[in-house]
Amino acid sequence: MSDRITHECGIALIRLLKPLSYYQEKYGSPLWGFTKLFLLMEKQHNRGQDGAGVACVKLDMPPGDPYMFRERCVKPNPLDKIFKTLLRSYNEKVQEGTVHPEFAETVRKHFDFGGELYMGHLRYGTSGGYNLSSCHPYFRRSSWPTRNLALCGNFNMTNTAELNASLIAMGQHPIFATDTQALLEKIGFFLDEEHEDIYRFLRTRGLPGAEISRRISEDLDIARVITRASQKWDGGYALCGLIGNGDAFVVRDPAGIRPCWYFQNDEVVAFASERAPLLTVFDLAVEQVKEVEPGHVVVVKKKGTVTTTRFTAPLPRASCSFERIYFSRGNDIEIYEERKALGGRLADQVLASVDHDWGNTVFSFIPNTAEVAYYGLLSELRERRRQEVKRAVSEAARKGALTDELLDELIIRNWPRGEKVVSKDIKLRTFIGQESMRNQLASHVYDITYGSVKSTDNLVCVDDSIVRGTTLRRSILRILARLNPKKIVIVSTAPQIRYPDCYGIDMSELGKFVAFEAAVSLLKERGKASLLEEVYQLCRAEVAANGPTNHVRKIYEPFTPEEISARITELVSPRGISWTGKIEIIFQSIENLHAAVPNHRGDWYFTGKYPTPGGYRTVNQAYVNYFDKSEGRSY
């Protein structure tokens, strides 16, 4: 994605089902689970660089000893810093003789993360800034193990204000910070109630304190807690939670918007945002990893039992298509094939754009995340060219006109040609992650391979999606123009992004989308500017009524996708450069998106069809904000 948008966060949870001594004896280290957590998070590093956090629970620690720990970091390379810090502490204890790795019990007693239950989070902030207090896991403390709660997640809630209002109605005094804080307090409230109900029941029977604590831990019904806490949740979410007694849970939203996967054997239960990291870290076959079902909570009790329970009414499946286009790593075989299909399905538009000029067209990609789609496009183009060559050779053979010169013309001089014309300086991109500085330095992120394109060539570059058009406008097209091609064609594997997202991606300001900018420009040019005021009034009324209609769709209805694409091309074309070639921007069609990614139909940013009421409230509020010139998130 040439424009930077906020990525999805990443989650990981590991529950060891054997004593630490088992892993010491079998794998040679009592830190086997701790190491697996690090690997599982590192393999999802694509999902967060704004911060990282880990938590650990030790089972059956004696009274007086701590049993629940957390470490967080928002400095550059946060995951690396966290694990280096913790391993340094471990090695110091080994050197001083406090910890003896061959005796696992010394690890449990003296090393904070020498436990059986681990949780990790990789953060891309969509709210709350970049300070440590906004970094997951969040922690709700108590002197009762069964009331201690650590929570992290990959999510956005559309109705945080409503959730906070419900906490106030309960008598709480919530701090209006983030949706994470709201969920923490919501779950914590019902966790407290569950605890108190069991405690009062047992106390009337005269049980001693230690037995009461044990029975509360056994009887605590986490699924019931989540069912009660989630009654008003509206959003896309995959949540992980640890309870101080050793229980753990993972929750997925009822539309399956946010992804979550897990596997279980007799040694471990592990969860992650993506399937491929689980396959790699635990050396698994694809069929061993299962999807957490939408609208279900998976509970791992302290004793190691695993149960899955539906906690809310189901919704039509709306798994995020952006996960397949861009967010998730492409080494998952299904995602890999889908991205290839996204590229392949652009072939018709690309060939029309370059007038089937095989011999004078160079194909490439930008950024690196578009590489798999580029392979898919080239594969489809080469297949089509093979069919063309086959027909031409057969025809020439029938006429007795098959010559070496003809074969050279068909194959050698007119075959789809791919080049690596653009490369990205990853270190520089990390350095300029903050948007204000990024806008000043973005042109230096990319380098080109000078001489790879001739002045008679068309240059086709595959991009995975185009959001704001800012990077195209300010840097990419200017850089590509230095290659002096005849024509530049930018090909987006995603359709036009027309509507805001409120379920995890930080794309909530409508006025920043280049497709919206193009539609508004066309309305004004064609004397239809009054529609902007009309839609404003409709959106205000819809927000007030909390209605289910997306009135922003009216902005796009007067125009074909091709008209909007043409205006986008005009808007992003660089000014004040000496190159005089043509530019064209091509977008994937909705129909081809659905054909290439059939099982992830969450496409509200393209179609405006939202899976929850909060989505419709968000899109209408986003337009009200735009019209009122009010910046900031619309949810």
XYZ file of C-alpha atoms in Angstrom:
635
model
C 0.000 0.000 0.000
C 1.760 3.101 -1.183
C -0.257 5.214 1.262
C 0.356 4.432 4.885
C -2.719 3.434 6.817
C -2.766 1.904 10.250
C -2.359 -1.834 10.148
C -4.137 -4.415 12.215
C -2.771 -5.299 15.643
C -1.515 -8.793 16.354
C -2.321 -11.092 19.260
C -0.787 -14.275 20.626
C -1.714 -16.532 23.527
C 0.054 -19.700 24.682
C -1.063 -22.081 27.436
C 1.367 -24.822 28.378
C -0.460 -28.007 29.363
C 2.521 -29.692 31.055
C 4.810 -28.628 33.937
C 7.868 -26.569 32.978
C 10.051 -29.543 33.835
C 8.465 -31.444 30.938
C 9.694 -28.873 28.429
C 13.121 -28.792 30.066
C 13.437 -32.539 29.681
C 11.965 -32.814 26.169
C 13.155 -29.602 24.529
C 16.160 -28.702 26.683
C 14.750 -25.462 28.062
C 12.222 -24.451 30.719
C 11.638 -21.321 28.599
C 10.147 -23.277 25.690
C 6.784 -21.518 26.024
C 8.385 -18.115 26.520
C 10.464 -18.627 23.366
C 7.412 -19.745 21.387
C 5.610 -16.558 22.415
C 8.475 -14.458 21.080
C 8.546 -16.387 17.794
C 4.780 -16.199 17.401
C 4.903 -12.445 17.872
C 7.933 -11.976 15.624
C 6.183 -13.883 12.835
C 3.349 -11.347 13.144
C 5.617 -8.317 13.292
C 3.879 -7.020 10.164
C 0.920 -6.288 12.432
C 2.466 -3.715 14.740
C 5.436 -1.449 15.278
C 3.949 1.243 17.515
C 4.391 -0.882 20.627
C 4.395 -4.358 22.076
C 3.449 -5.985 25.345
C 3.539 -9.385 26.998
C 1.967 -10.885 30.096
C 2.504 -14.086 32.059
C 0.603 -16.023 34.716
C 2.196 -18.646 36.953
C -0.067 -21.382 38.242
C -0.407 -22.381 41.906
C 2.086 -19.944 43.354
C 2.135 -19.938 47.191
C 0.503 -16.989 49.013
C 2.896 -14.085 49.259
C 4.567 -14.769 45.903
C 3.632 -12.776 42.793
C 1.937 -14.753 40.042
C 0.994 -12.278 37.274
C 3.441 -10.149 35.292
C 3.456 -7.665 32.442
C 6.091 -5.952 30.282
C 5.403 -3.284 27.662
C 7.419 -1.031 25.361
C 6.659 1.769 22.887
C 10.249 2.513 21.872
C 11.549 1.636 18.385
C 11.747 -2.145 17.853
C 9.612 -2.737 20.957
C 9.334 -6.514 20.649
C 13.086 -6.925 20.411
C 13.624 -4.650 23.417
C 11.083 -6.497 25.577
C 12.549 -9.927 25.029
C 16.145 -8.730 25.318
C 15.285 -7.081 28.632
C 13.583 -10.199 29.975
C 16.321 -12.555 28.772
C 18.976 -10.278 30.279
C 17.180 -10.564 33.614
C 16.991 -14.343 33.229
C 20.677 -14.692 32.369
C 21.680 -12.490 35.300
C 19.751 -14.755 37.653
C 21.430 -17.793 36.117
C 24.872 -16.240 36.562
C 24.223 -15.313 40.189
C 22.930 -18.822 40.918
C 19.338 -17.853 41.687
C 18.024 -19.711 38.642
C 19.243 -23.156 37.613
C 17.845 -23.924 34.121
C 18.032 -27.666 34.714
C 15.699 -27.256 37.694
C 12.511 -25.793 36.283
C 11.081 -24.912 39.674
C 13.835 -22.325 40.224
C 12.781 -20.709 36.949
C 9.145 -20.580 38.061
C 10.073 -19.077 41.410
C 12.642 -16.479 40.404
C 12.031 -15.508 36.751
C 8.954 -13.360 36.162
C 8.143 -15.003 32.838
C 8.822 -18.554 33.949
C 5.139 -19.452 33.869
C 2.615 -21.644 32.088
C 0.361 -18.990 30.549
C 1.573 -16.291 28.141
C -0.065 -13.509 26.171
C 1.407 -11.047 23.688
C 0.269 -8.025 21.706
C 1.699 -6.084 18.767
C 0.230 -2.626 18.478
C -0.652 -0.306 15.647
C -2.320 2.564 17.434
C -5.646 3.829 16.126
C -6.320 5.868 19.255
C -4.732 6.722 22.554
C -1.492 8.058 21.119
C 1.857 6.334 21.334
C 2.551 6.386 25.076
C 3.034 3.400 27.334
C -0.367 3.799 28.987
C -2.036 3.047 25.634
C -0.032 -0.121 25.072
C -1.601 -3.545 25.589
C -2.010 -5.680 27.633
C -4.202 -3.644 29.945
C -4.262 -4.822 33.547
C -7.032 -4.751 36.173
C -5.581 -5.640 39.553
C -7.014 -7.248 42.666
C -5.758 -9.214 45.658
C -8.066 -12.022 44.521
C -6.485 -14.081 41.713
C -9.882 -14.659 40.107
C -10.470 -10.906 39.817
C -7.121 -10.037 38.215
C -7.591 -9.466 34.511
C -5.103 -8.779 31.709
C -6.608 -7.941 28.311
C -5.302 -7.277 24.823
C -6.838 -7.376 21.390
C -6.986 -6.604 17.705
C -10.119 -4.504 17.541
C -11.977 -1.230 17.384
C -15.359 -0.678 18.966
C -17.717 1.729 17.228
C -19.671 2.609 20.364
C -17.086 3.324 23.069
C -19.126 6.286 24.327
C -22.147 4.018 24.791
C -20.039 1.453 26.630
C -18.690 4.119 28.961
C -22.241 5.374 29.558
C -23.295 1.874 30.567
C -20.410 1.752 33.056
C -21.572 5.067 34.521
C -25.091 3.669 34.798
C -23.630 0.799 36.840
C -22.144 3.348 39.232
C -18.564 3.271 37.967
C -16.346 6.237 37.173
C -14.651 5.236 33.897
C -11.700 7.145 32.522
C -12.549 8.118 28.941
C -9.379 6.862 27.313
C -9.732 4.066 24.763
C -12.123 1.328 23.808
C -9.655 -1.107 25.410
C -10.174 0.550 28.768
C -13.943 0.420 28.301
C -13.849 -3.308 27.510
C -11.473 -3.998 30.391
C -13.850 -2.376 32.862
C -16.909 -3.983 31.261
C -15.465 -7.484 31.461
C -13.991 -6.714 34.872
C -17.367 -5.662 36.261
C -19.019 -8.960 35.355
C -15.942 -10.904 36.416
C -16.310 -9.267 39.822
C -19.996 -10.175 39.909
C -19.290 -13.790 38.956
C -16.642 -13.947 41.660
C -18.916 -12.391 44.295
C -21.831 -14.705 43.486
C -19.669 -17.791 43.962
C -17.960 -16.336 47.031
C -21.218 -15.509 48.817
C -22.620 -18.939 48.017
C -19.562 -20.724 49.408
C -19.138 -18.473 52.442
C -22.595 -19.367 53.723
C -21.438 -23.003 53.857
C -18.610 -22.231 56.245
C -15.743 -23.284 53.966
C -12.210 -22.167 54.922
C -10.634 -19.347 52.902
C -8.197 -21.524 50.948
C -11.010 -23.878 49.927
C -13.221 -20.945 48.924
C -10.447 -19.592 46.711
C -9.943 -23.008 45.085
C -13.653 -23.484 44.457
C -14.066 -19.985 42.986
C -11.263 -20.755 40.582
C -12.907 -24.021 39.535
C -16.443 -22.665 39.258
C -15.648 -19.354 37.551
C -17.668 -19.333 34.313
C -15.710 -17.156 31.905
C -18.135 -17.801 29.032
C -20.976 -16.405 31.143
C -18.855 -13.355 32.021
C -18.205 -12.635 28.336
C -21.848 -13.244 27.409
C -23.016 -10.689 29.961
C -20.246 -8.173 29.249
C -20.689 -8.212 25.464
C -24.385 -7.356 25.233
C -23.755 -3.895 23.754
C -20.495 -4.487 21.909
C -20.444 -3.190 18.343
C -17.233 -3.561 16.399
C -14.699 -5.954 14.989
C -12.617 -7.718 17.600
C -10.376 -10.592 18.542
C -9.645 -10.372 22.258
C -7.300 -12.329 24.519
C -7.608 -12.339 28.292
C -5.762 -13.852 31.236
C -7.250 -14.323 34.702
C -4.916 -14.400 37.684
C -6.018 -17.883 38.709
C -4.720 -19.321 35.411
C -7.888 -19.242 33.286
C -7.611 -17.727 29.812
C -10.052 -16.783 27.058
C -10.123 -15.694 23.417
C -13.173 -13.907 21.944
C -14.038 -13.222 18.297
C -16.720 -10.851 17.002
C -19.951 -12.384 15.635
C -19.347 -11.229 12.039
C -15.830 -12.695 11.990
C -14.422 -9.302 10.995
C -11.114 -9.722 12.811
C -9.189 -12.983 12.279
C -8.116 -15.461 14.951
C -6.651 -18.989 14.708
C -5.625 -21.662 17.187
C -4.352 -25.190 17.618
C -4.247 -27.658 20.486
C -2.313 -30.822 21.289
C -1.392 -32.531 24.555
C 1.442 -30.050 25.218
C 0.073 -26.630 24.356
C -2.882 -24.528 23.242
C -1.890 -21.533 21.128
C -3.764 -18.662 19.458
C -2.680 -16.021 16.935
C -4.106 -13.436 14.551
C -2.777 -15.345 11.559
C -2.604 -19.023 10.674
C 0.837 -19.106 9.046
C 2.775 -18.104 12.209
C 1.210 -20.997 14.109
C 2.154 -23.374 11.293
C 5.744 -22.156 11.298
C 6.390 -21.769 15.023
C 4.875 -25.123 16.014
C 5.771 -27.041 12.826
C 2.168 -27.933 11.986
C 0.159 -29.105 9.021
C -2.543 -26.756 7.717
C -5.373 -28.998 8.894
C -4.115 -28.847 12.501
C -4.850 -25.119 12.806
C -8.470 -24.101 13.260
C -10.312 -20.813 13.065
C -11.906 -19.410 16.202
C -15.567 -19.378 15.211
C -17.199 -15.928 14.959
C -19.328 -15.060 17.961
C -17.620 -17.675 20.135
C -15.384 -17.534 23.173
C -12.732 -20.197 23.674
C -11.982 -20.736 27.364
C -8.904 -22.528 28.664
C -9.449 -23.335 32.327
C -6.626 -23.554 34.828
C -6.866 -27.352 34.805
C -6.228 -27.318 31.027
C -9.684 -28.046 29.627
C -10.644 -26.171 26.479
C -14.256 -25.286 25.673
C -15.857 -23.204 22.936
C -19.138 -21.384 23.632
C -21.306 -19.049 21.589
C -21.623 -15.812 23.556
C -23.767 -13.665 21.236
C -26.238 -13.929 18.374
C -24.620 -14.665 14.984
C -24.274 -12.088 12.217
C -23.728 -12.666 8.500
C -20.080 -13.461 7.874
C -18.096 -10.308 6.994
C -14.443 -11.228 7.416
C -12.182 -8.318 6.511
C -11.102 -8.516 2.865
C -8.190 -6.170 3.567
C -6.640 -8.987 5.600
C -6.325 -10.920 2.356
C -5.345 -7.970 0.173
C -2.742 -6.423 2.427
C -2.564 -6.940 6.199
C -1.769 -10.624 6.697
C 1.496 -12.080 5.526
C 1.279 -13.703 2.137
C 2.896 -16.993 3.175
C -0.465 -18.481 4.125
C -1.297 -20.640 1.096
C -4.894 -19.433 0.828
C -3.875 -15.766 1.070
C -1.078 -16.375 -1.421
C -3.483 -17.873 -3.954
C -6.023 -15.113 -3.383
C -3.451 -12.381 -3.942
C -2.308 -14.067 -7.125
C -5.937 -14.221 -8.238
C -6.377 -10.507 -7.447
C -3.455 -9.731 -9.731
C -4.586 -12.105 -12.457
C -8.065 -10.633 -12.611
C -6.622 -7.253 -13.577
C -5.284 -8.614 -16.857
C -8.165 -7.427 -19.065
C -7.902 -3.826 -17.864
C -4.116 -3.816 -18.062
C -4.025 -5.182 -21.614
C -6.587 -2.638 -22.748
C -4.555 0.148 -21.139
C -1.333 -0.794 -22.976
C -3.162 -1.752 -26.194
C -1.813 -5.325 -26.036
C 1.675 -3.979 -26.749
C 3.574 -6.973 -25.388
C 6.933 -5.952 -26.722
C 6.943 -2.452 -25.255
C 5.532 -2.947 -21.779
C 7.416 -3.491 -18.520
C 5.600 -4.916 -15.488
C 6.649 -4.251 -11.901
C 5.186 -3.654 -8.438
C 5.232 -1.173 -5.593
C 5.292 -1.650 -2.603
C 6.684 -5.064 -1.609
C 3.321 -6.240 -0.281
C 2.017 -6.153 -3.869
C 4.627 -8.660 -5.076
C 2.400 -11.746 -4.943
C -0.360 -9.983 -6.904
C 2.297 -8.957 -9.441
C 3.219 -12.629 -9.889
C -0.460 -13.395 -10.377
C -0.809 -10.708 -13.045
C 2.309 -11.872 -14.879
C 1.173 -15.486 -14.694
C -2.183 -14.619 -16.254
C -0.590 -12.427 -18.916
C 1.867 -15.142 -19.866
C -0.913 -17.692 -20.084
C -2.840 -15.414 -22.414
C 0.236 -14.746 -24.490
C 0.884 -18.508 -24.752
C -2.624 -18.973 -26.129
C -2.077 -16.149 -28.620
C 1.250 -17.659 -29.704
C -0.314 -21.112 -29.986
C -3.031 -19.809 -32.296
C -0.552 -17.830 -34.391
C 1.862 -20.780 -34.716
C -0.940 -23.151 -35.668
C -2.220 -20.724 -38.284
C 1.282 -20.195 -39.713
C 1.924 -23.941 -39.797
C -1.300 -24.531 -41.756
C -0.206 -21.904 -44.287
C 3.369 -23.193 -44.440
C 4.622 -19.815 -43.205
C 6.219 -20.822 -39.884
C 9.699 -19.271 -39.852
C 12.361 -18.499 -37.254
C 11.666 -14.807 -37.756
C 7.988 -15.300 -36.958
C 8.824 -17.328 -33.843
C 11.206 -14.590 -32.708
C 8.487 -12.010 -33.281
C 5.865 -14.041 -31.385
C 7.972 -15.195 -28.449
C 11.307 -13.453 -28.030
C 10.288 -9.864 -28.807
C 6.705 -9.941 -27.552
C 6.703 -11.745 -24.232
C 5.506 -10.173 -20.918
C 8.582 -8.630 -19.289
C 8.936 -8.107 -15.558
C 11.529 -5.863 -13.897
C 12.307 -4.730 -10.362
C 12.119 -1.031 -11.157
C 11.355 0.232 -7.632
C 12.824 -0.751 -4.267
C 12.057 0.526 -0.800
C 14.442 1.529 1.956
C 12.819 -0.330 4.862
C 15.034 1.315 7.492
C 14.129 4.760 6.258
C 10.437 3.892 6.165
C 10.589 2.776 9.800
C 12.458 5.943 10.720
C 9.816 8.204 9.217
C 6.798 6.352 10.558
C 5.267 9.527 12.008
C 3.097 11.039 9.288
C 4.184 14.674 9.585
C 7.827 13.806 8.978
C 6.851 11.112 6.493
C 5.219 13.628 4.172
C 8.479 15.593 4.015
C 10.746 12.613 3.414
C 8.538 10.126 1.562
C 10.269 10.676 -1.767
C 13.467 9.256 -0.300
C 11.877 5.961 0.762
C 11.879 4.632 -2.803
C 14.739 4.051 -5.223
C 14.452 3.205 -8.915
C 16.546 1.037 -11.201
C 17.727 3.550 -13.763
C 17.836 2.219 -17.317
C 15.386 -0.645 -16.680
C 12.710 1.061 -18.827
C 13.030 2.525 -22.320
C 11.347 5.682 -23.518
C 9.194 3.546 -25.851
C 7.925 1.362 -22.978
C 4.709 1.395 -21.027
C 5.451 0.928 -17.292
C 2.788 -1.007 -15.356
C 3.211 -1.036 -11.569
C 0.981 -3.171 -9.346
C -0.058 -1.644 -6.006
C -2.195 -3.466 -3.454
C -4.463 -0.494 -2.759
C -4.711 3.266 -3.036
C -6.250 5.157 -0.127
C -5.412 8.854 -0.052
C -3.288 9.065 -3.183
C -0.821 11.193 -1.209
C 2.250 9.066 -1.836
C 1.385 8.685 -5.512
C 0.981 12.437 -5.804
C 4.037 13.496 -3.841
C 6.608 10.846 -4.615
C 5.901 7.613 -6.499
C 4.719 9.051 -9.808
C 7.461 11.668 -9.757
C 10.046 8.957 -9.141
C 8.685 6.657 -11.853
C 8.649 9.556 -14.298
C 12.441 9.731 -13.967
C 12.564 6.405 -15.843
C 11.032 8.280 -18.812
C 8.503 5.657 -19.944
C 5.906 6.351 -22.641
C 3.088 5.710 -20.159
C 2.757 4.891 -16.453
C -0.088 2.621 -15.381
C -0.699 2.146 -11.626
C -2.822 -0.947 -10.992
C -4.583 -1.384 -7.641
C -5.509 -4.934 -6.629
C -8.205 -3.426 -4.392
C -11.257 -1.506 -5.602
C -11.631 2.212 -4.935
C -11.668 2.876 -1.184
C -14.751 5.025 -0.810
C -15.933 4.679 2.796
C -14.387 4.803 6.263
C -13.549 1.825 8.415
C -14.344 1.599 12.111
C -13.424 -2.000 12.924
C -9.658 -1.800 13.245
C -8.151 0.126 10.335
C -7.476 3.806 10.945
C -9.381 5.069 7.890
C -12.174 7.121 9.362
C -11.802 10.585 7.778
C -13.841 10.556 4.586
C -12.350 13.709 3.099
C -8.899 12.120 2.913
C -9.890 9.375 0.460
C -8.839 10.212 -3.072
C -11.912 8.421 -4.474
C -14.171 10.678 -2.405
C -12.146 13.713 -3.449
C -12.622 12.670 -7.077
C -16.393 12.213 -6.719
C -16.820 15.604 -5.044
C -14.720 17.213 -7.777
C -16.916 15.670 -10.474
C -20.100 16.784 -8.709
C -18.898 20.368 -8.607
C -17.690 20.284 -12.211
C -21.024 18.979 -13.498
C -23.196 21.398 -11.575
C -24.412 18.912 -8.987
C -22.809 20.493 -5.921
C -26.232 20.857 -4.255
C -26.116 17.093 -3.647
C -23.390 17.707 -1.049
C -25.788 19.750 1.122
C -28.593 17.253 0.554
C -26.447 14.336 1.693
C -25.315 16.367 4.704
C -28.877 16.819 5.916
C -29.667 13.157 5.311
C -26.573 12.044 7.210
C -27.338 14.315 10.179
C -30.839 12.894 10.413
C -29.560 9.320 10.092
C -26.998 9.831 12.868
C -29.668 11.315 15.129
C -31.984 8.369 14.449
C -29.141 5.828 14.639
C -30.446 4.532 11.315
C -29.164 1.787 8.999
C -28.802 3.729 5.723
C -25.505 4.841 4.196
C -26.371 8.142 2.528
C -22.771 8.778 1.453
C -23.328 6.300 -1.389
C -25.333 9.038 -3.127
C -22.098 10.969 -3.668
C -20.797 8.236 -5.971
C -24.028 7.156 -7.688
C -23.938 9.685 -10.573
C -20.605 8.306 -11.830
C -19.202 5.081 -13.205
C -16.105 3.590 -11.546
C -14.184 4.442 -14.720
C -15.136 8.118 -14.447
C -13.940 8.262 -10.867
C -10.722 6.443 -11.784
C -10.073 8.959 -14.550
C -10.559 11.867 -12.150
C -8.285 10.192 -9.582
C -5.649 10.001 -12.308
C -5.977 13.745 -12.833
C -5.791 14.463 -9.104
C -2.639 12.438 -8.427
C -0.724 13.352 -11.603
C 2.359 15.333 -10.580
C 2.693 18.955 -11.591
C 5.804 20.855 -12.529
C 7.879 18.002 -13.957
C 9.486 17.767 -17.380
C 8.130 14.300 -18.212
C 5.144 14.532 -20.550
C 3.998 10.911 -20.813
C 0.533 9.612 -19.938
C -0.674 8.291 -16.579
C -3.564 5.927 -15.892
C -4.864 4.536 -12.576
C -6.692 1.193 -12.714
C -8.718 -0.286 -9.852
C -9.986 -3.801 -9.215
C -13.710 -4.310 -9.743
C -15.953 -5.408 -6.869
C -16.985 -8.473 -8.868
C -13.374 -9.571 -9.371
C -12.579 -8.919 -5.708
C -15.365 -11.277 -4.667
C -14.280 -13.878 -7.218
C -10.652 -13.778 -6.041
C -11.463 -13.608 -2.311
C -14.741 -15.523 -2.043
C -14.774 -16.242 1.684
C -13.901 -12.805 3.045
C -16.774 -10.602 2.004
C -16.178 -7.769 4.466
C -15.962 -5.027 1.831
C -17.609 -2.011 3.483
C -14.708 0.340 2.621
C -15.415 -0.404 -1.076
C -19.203 -0.870 -1.141
C -20.444 0.986 1.933
C -22.286 -2.140 3.162
C -21.454 -2.412 6.870
C -21.907 -5.536 9.014
C -23.024 -3.724 12.205
C -25.168 -0.675 13.081
C -22.047 1.133 14.288
C -20.658 1.054 10.769
C -23.597 3.003 9.355
C -23.406 5.500 12.195
C -19.697 5.932 11.459
C -20.033 6.549 7.720
C -22.804 9.118 8.139
C -20.951 10.858 10.970
C -17.798 10.880 8.836
C -19.650 12.833 6.163
C -21.078 15.248 8.739
C -17.540 15.813 10.023
C -16.296 16.388 6.489
C -19.029 18.884 5.663
C -18.525 20.713 8.963
C -14.740 20.718 8.407
C -14.281 18.864 11.681
C -11.168 16.705 11.746
C -10.783 13.507 13.739
C -12.301 10.066 13.991
C -16.008 9.622 13.366
C -16.531 6.987 16.050
